PDB file of C-alpha atoms in Angstrom:
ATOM      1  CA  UNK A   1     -53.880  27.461  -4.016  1.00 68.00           C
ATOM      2  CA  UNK A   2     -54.138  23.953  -5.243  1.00 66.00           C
ATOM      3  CA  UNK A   3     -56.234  25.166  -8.674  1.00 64.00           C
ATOM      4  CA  UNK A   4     -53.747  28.644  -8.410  1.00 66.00           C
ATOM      5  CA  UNK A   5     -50.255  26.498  -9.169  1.00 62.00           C
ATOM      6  CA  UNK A   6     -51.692  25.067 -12.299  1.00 66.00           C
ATOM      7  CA  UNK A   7     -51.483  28.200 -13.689  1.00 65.00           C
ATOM      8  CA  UNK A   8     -48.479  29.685 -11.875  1.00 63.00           C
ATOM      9  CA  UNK A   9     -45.815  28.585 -10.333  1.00 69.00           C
ATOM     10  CA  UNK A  10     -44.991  28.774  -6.577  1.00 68.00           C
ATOM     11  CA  UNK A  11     -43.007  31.759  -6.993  1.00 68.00           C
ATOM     12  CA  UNK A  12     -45.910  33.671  -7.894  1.00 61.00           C
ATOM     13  CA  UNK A  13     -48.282  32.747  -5.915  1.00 64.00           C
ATOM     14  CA  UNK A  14     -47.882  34.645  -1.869  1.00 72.00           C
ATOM     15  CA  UNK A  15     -49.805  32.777   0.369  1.00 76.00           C
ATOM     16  CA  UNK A  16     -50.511  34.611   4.126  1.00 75.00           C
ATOM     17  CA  UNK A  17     -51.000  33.289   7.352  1.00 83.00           C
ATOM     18  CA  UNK A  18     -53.796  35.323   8.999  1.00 80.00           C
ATOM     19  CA  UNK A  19     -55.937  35.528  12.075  1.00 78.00           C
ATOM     20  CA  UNK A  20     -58.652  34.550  10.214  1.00 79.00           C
ATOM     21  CA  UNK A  21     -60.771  31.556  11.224  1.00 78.00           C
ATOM     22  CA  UNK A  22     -60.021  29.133  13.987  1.00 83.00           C
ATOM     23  CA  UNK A  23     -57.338  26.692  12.447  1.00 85.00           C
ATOM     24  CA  UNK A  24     -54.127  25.744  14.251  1.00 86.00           C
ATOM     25  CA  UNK A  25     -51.783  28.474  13.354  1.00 86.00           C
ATOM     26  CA  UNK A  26     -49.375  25.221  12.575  1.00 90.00           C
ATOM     27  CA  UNK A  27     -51.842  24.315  10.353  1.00 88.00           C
ATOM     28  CA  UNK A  28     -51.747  27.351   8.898  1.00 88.00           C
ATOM     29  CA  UNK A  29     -48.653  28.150   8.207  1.00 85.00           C
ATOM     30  CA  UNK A  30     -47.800  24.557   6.801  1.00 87.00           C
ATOM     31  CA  UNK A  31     -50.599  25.112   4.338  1.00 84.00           C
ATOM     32  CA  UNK A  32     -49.250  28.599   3.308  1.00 81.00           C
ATOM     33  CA  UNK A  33     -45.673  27.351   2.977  1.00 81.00           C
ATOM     34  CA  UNK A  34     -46.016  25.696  -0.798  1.00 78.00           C
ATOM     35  CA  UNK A  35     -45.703  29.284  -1.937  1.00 77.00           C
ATOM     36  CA  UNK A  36     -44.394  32.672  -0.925  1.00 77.00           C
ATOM     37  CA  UNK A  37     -44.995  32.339   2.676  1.00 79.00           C
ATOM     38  CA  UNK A  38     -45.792  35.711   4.314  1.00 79.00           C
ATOM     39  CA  UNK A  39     -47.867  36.451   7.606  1.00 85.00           C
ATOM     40  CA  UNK A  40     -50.775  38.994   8.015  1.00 85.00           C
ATOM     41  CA  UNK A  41     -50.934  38.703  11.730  1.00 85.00           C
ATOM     42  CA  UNK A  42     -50.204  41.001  14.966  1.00 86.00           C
ATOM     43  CA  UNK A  43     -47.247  39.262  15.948  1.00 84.00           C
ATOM     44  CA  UNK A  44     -47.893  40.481  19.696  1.00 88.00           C
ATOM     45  CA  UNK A  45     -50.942  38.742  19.930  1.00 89.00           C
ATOM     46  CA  UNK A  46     -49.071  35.161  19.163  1.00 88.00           C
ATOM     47  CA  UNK A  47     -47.790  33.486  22.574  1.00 91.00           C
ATOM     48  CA  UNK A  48     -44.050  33.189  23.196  1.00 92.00           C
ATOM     49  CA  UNK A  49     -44.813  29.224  21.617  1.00 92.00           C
ATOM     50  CA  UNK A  50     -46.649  30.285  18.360  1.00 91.00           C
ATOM     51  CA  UNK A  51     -43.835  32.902  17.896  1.00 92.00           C
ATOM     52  CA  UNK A  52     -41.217  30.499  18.154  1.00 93.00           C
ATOM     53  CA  UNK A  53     -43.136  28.056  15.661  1.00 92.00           C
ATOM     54  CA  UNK A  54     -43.755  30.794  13.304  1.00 90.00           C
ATOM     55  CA  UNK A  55     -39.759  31.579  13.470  1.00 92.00           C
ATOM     56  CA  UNK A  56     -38.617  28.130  13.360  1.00 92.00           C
ATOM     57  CA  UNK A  57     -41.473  28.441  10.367  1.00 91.00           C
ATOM     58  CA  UNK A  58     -40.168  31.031   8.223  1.00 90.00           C
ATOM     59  CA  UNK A  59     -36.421  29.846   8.671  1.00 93.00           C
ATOM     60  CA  UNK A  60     -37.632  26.429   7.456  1.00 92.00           C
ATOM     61  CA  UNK A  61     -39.108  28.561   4.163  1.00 90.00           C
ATOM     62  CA  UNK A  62     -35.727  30.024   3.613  1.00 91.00           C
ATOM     63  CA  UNK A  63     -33.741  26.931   3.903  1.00 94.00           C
ATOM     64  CA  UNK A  64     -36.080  24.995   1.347  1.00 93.00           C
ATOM     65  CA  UNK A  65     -37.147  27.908  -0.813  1.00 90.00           C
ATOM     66  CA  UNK A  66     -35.111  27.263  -3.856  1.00 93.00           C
ATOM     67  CA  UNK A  67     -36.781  23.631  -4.101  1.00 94.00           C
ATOM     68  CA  UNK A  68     -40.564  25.291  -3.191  1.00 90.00           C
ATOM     69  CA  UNK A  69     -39.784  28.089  -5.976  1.00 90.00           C
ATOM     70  CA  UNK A  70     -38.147  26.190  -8.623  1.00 93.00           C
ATOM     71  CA  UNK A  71     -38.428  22.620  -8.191  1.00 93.00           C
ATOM     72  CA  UNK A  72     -40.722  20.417  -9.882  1.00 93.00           C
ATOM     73  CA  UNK A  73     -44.478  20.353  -8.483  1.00 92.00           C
ATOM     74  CA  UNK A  74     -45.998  17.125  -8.015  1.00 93.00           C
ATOM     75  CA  UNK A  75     -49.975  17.146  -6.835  1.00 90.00           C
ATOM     76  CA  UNK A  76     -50.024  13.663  -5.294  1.00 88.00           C
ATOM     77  CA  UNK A  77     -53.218  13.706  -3.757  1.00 84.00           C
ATOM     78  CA  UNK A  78     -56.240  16.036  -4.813  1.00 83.00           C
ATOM     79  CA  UNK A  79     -58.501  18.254  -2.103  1.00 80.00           C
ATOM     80  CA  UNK A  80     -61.217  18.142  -4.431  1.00 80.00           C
ATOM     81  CA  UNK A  81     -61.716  14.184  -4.387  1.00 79.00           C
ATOM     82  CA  UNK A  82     -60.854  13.344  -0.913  1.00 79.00           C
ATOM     83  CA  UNK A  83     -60.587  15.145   2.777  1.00 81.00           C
ATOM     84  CA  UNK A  84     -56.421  14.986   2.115  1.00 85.00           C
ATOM     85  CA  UNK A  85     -54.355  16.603   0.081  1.00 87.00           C
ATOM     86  CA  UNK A  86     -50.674  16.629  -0.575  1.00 89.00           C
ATOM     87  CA  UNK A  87     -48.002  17.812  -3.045  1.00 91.00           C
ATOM     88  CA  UNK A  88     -44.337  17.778  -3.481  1.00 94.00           C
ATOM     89  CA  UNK A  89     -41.910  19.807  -4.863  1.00 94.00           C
ATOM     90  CA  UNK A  90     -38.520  17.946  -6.268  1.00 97.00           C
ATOM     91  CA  UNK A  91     -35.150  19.698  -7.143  1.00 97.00           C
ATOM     92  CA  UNK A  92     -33.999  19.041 -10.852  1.00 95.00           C
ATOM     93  CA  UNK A  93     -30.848  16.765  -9.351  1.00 97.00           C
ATOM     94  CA  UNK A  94     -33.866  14.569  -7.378  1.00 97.00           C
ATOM     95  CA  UNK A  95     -31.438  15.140  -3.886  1.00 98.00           C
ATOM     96  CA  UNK A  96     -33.736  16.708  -1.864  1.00 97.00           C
ATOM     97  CA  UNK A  97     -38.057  17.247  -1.913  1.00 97.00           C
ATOM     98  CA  UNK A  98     -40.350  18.867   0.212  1.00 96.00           C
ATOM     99  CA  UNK A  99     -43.595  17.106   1.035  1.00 95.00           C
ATOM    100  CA  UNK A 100     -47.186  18.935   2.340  1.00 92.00           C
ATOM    101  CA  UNK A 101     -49.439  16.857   3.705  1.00 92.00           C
ATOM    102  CA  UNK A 102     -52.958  17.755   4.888  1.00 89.00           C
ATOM    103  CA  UNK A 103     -56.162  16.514   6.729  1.00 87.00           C
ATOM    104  CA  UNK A 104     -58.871  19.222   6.599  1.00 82.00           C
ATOM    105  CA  UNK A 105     -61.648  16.931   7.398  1.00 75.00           C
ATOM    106  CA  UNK A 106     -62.026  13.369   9.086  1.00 66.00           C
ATOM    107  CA  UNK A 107     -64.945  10.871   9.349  1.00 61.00           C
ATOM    108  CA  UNK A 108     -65.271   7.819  10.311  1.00 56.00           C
ATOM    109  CA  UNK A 109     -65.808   6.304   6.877  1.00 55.00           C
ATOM    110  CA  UNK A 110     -62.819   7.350   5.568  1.00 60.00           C
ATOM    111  CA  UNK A 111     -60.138   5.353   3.773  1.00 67.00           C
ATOM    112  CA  UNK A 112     -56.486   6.715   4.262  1.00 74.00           C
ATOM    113  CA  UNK A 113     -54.599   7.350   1.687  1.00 74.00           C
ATOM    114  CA  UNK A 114     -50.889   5.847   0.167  1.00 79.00           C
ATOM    115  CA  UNK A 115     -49.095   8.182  -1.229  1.00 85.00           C
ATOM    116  CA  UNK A 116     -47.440   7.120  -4.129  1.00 88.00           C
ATOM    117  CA  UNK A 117     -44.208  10.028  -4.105  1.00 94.00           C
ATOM    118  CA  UNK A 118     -43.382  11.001  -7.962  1.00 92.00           C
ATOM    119  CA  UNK A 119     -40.602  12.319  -9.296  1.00 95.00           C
ATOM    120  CA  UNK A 120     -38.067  10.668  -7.424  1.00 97.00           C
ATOM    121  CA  UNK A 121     -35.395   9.248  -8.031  1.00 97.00           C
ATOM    122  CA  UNK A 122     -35.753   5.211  -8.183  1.00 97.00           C
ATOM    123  CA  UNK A 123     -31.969   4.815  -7.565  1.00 97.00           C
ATOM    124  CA  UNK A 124     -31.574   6.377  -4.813  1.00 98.00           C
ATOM    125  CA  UNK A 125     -32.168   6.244  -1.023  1.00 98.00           C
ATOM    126  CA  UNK A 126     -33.711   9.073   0.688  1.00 98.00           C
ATOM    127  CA  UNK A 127     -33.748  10.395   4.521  1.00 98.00           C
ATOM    128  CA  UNK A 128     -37.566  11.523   5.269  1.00 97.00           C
ATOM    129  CA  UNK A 129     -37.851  14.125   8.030  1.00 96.00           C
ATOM    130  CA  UNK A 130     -40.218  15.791   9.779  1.00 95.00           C
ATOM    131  CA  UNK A 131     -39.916  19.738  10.228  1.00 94.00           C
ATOM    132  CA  UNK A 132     -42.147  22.416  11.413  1.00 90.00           C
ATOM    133  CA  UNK A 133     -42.746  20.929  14.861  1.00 91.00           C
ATOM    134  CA  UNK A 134     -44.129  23.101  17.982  1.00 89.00           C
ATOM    135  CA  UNK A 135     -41.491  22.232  20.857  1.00 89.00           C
ATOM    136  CA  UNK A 136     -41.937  19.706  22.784  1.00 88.00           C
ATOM    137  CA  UNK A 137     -44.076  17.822  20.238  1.00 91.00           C
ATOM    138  CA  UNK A 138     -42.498  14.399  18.790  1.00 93.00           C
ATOM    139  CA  UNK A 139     -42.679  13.922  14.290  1.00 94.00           C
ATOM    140  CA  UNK A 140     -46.225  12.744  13.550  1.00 92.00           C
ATOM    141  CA  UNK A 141     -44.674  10.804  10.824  1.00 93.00           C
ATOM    142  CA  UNK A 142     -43.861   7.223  12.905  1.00 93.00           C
ATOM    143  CA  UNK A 143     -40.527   7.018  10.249  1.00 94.00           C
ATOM    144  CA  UNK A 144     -39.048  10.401  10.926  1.00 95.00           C
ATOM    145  CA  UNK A 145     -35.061  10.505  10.010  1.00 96.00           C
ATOM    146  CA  UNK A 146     -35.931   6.379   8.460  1.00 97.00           C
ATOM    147  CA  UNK A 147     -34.392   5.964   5.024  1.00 98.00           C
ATOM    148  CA  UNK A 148     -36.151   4.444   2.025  1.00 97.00           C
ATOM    149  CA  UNK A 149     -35.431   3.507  -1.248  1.00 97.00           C
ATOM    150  CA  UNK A 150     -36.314   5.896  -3.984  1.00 97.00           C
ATOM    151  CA  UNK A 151     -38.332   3.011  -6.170  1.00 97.00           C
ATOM    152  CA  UNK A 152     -40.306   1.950  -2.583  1.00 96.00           C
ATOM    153  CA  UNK A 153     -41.365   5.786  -2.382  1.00 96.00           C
ATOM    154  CA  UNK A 154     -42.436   5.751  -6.192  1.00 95.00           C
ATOM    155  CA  UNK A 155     -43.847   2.779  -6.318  1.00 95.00           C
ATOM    156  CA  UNK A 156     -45.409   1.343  -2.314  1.00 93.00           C
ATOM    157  CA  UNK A 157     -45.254   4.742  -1.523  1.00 92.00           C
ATOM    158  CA  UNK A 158     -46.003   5.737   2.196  1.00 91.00           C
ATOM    159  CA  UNK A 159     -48.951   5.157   4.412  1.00 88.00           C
ATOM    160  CA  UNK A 160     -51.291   8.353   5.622  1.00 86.00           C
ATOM    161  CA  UNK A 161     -50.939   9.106   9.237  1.00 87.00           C
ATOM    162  CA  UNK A 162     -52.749  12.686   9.384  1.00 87.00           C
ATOM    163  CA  UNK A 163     -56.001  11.066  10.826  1.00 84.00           C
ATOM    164  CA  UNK A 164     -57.250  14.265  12.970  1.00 85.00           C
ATOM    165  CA  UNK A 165     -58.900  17.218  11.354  1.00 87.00           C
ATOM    166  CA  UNK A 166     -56.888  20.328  10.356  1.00 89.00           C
ATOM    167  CA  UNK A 167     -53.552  18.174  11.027  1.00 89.00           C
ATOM    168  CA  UNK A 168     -50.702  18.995   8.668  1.00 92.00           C
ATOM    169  CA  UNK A 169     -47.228  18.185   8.020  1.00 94.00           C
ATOM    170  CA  UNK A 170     -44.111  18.742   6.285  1.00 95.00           C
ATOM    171  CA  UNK A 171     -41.686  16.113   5.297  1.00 96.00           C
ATOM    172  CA  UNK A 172     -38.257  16.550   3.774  1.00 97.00           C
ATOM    173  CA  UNK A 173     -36.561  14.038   1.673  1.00 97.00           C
ATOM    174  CA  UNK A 174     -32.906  14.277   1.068  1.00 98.00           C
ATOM    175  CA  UNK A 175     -30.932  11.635  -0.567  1.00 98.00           C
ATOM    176  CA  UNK A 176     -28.227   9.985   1.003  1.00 96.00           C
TER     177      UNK A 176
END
């Protein structure tokens, strides 16, 4: 997908959750979610938990699609040079972004990565938030619902915190 968006943008590009391999299905549908988010599974095989995450999922896709499909794609950190990757889409006004976040592999040797968020506005503050949680389960991001300044984002940027294999998250930044 990461290669695919060079060429197209996110509104081309459908992206399925599936029953293949063994990842989390969070995982899954997180990393399916930077384009047209769609689901080739047997719903009836999902417990009543993994049906209400894939819900909660999809409605989180609907309220953000506008920025996924026509907002401003920022790759901030490349699969193909570390075991993380993340990208960002911004709206044109830079009031709200959508952040993806993802460890597919850890070792020990590792160095975690600061994300330096582009395309933000410098000027302005911004509310980060976690979404696409499994009930019960508290924001991996230690900041959730913190506010920060546009030019920190840009410019300290934000520590890693994905340290587990196959962890993802998404973060939403609205300005305030």
């Amino acid at each position: 997908q990461w290669a695919t968006s060079i060429f197209y943008p996110a509104l081309a590009i459908c992206a399925h959750v599936t029953a293949a391999c063994r990842e989390p299905l969070k995982y899954k549908i997180d990393v399916a979610k930077p384009e047209k988010l769609g689901f080739d599974v047997d719903v009836s095989k999902l417990s009543a938990a993994e049906l209400k995450l894939a819900r909660r999922s999809v409605d989180n896709y609907h309220k953000y699609r506008q920025i996924i499909n026509y907002g401003d794609l920022y790759r901030l950190i490349s699969p193909y040079k570390t075991n993380f990757s993340s990208l960002m889409y911004v709206d044109s006004a830079k009031n709200k972004a959508i952040l993806f976040a993802y460890s597919m592999e850890t070792m020990q040797q590792d160095s975690w990565p600061v994300w330096q968020l582009s395309g933000l506005d410098p000027e302005k503050n911004y509310k980060i938030r976690e979404i696409n949680l499994p009930d019960g389960t508290r924001p991996q991001f230690k900041e959730d619902n913190q506010v920060f300044s546009g030019a920190s984002l840009i410019h300290q940027g934000l520590k890693w915190f994905l340290k587990k294999k196959e962890q993802s998250a998404v973060l939403v930044l609205e300005a305030v």
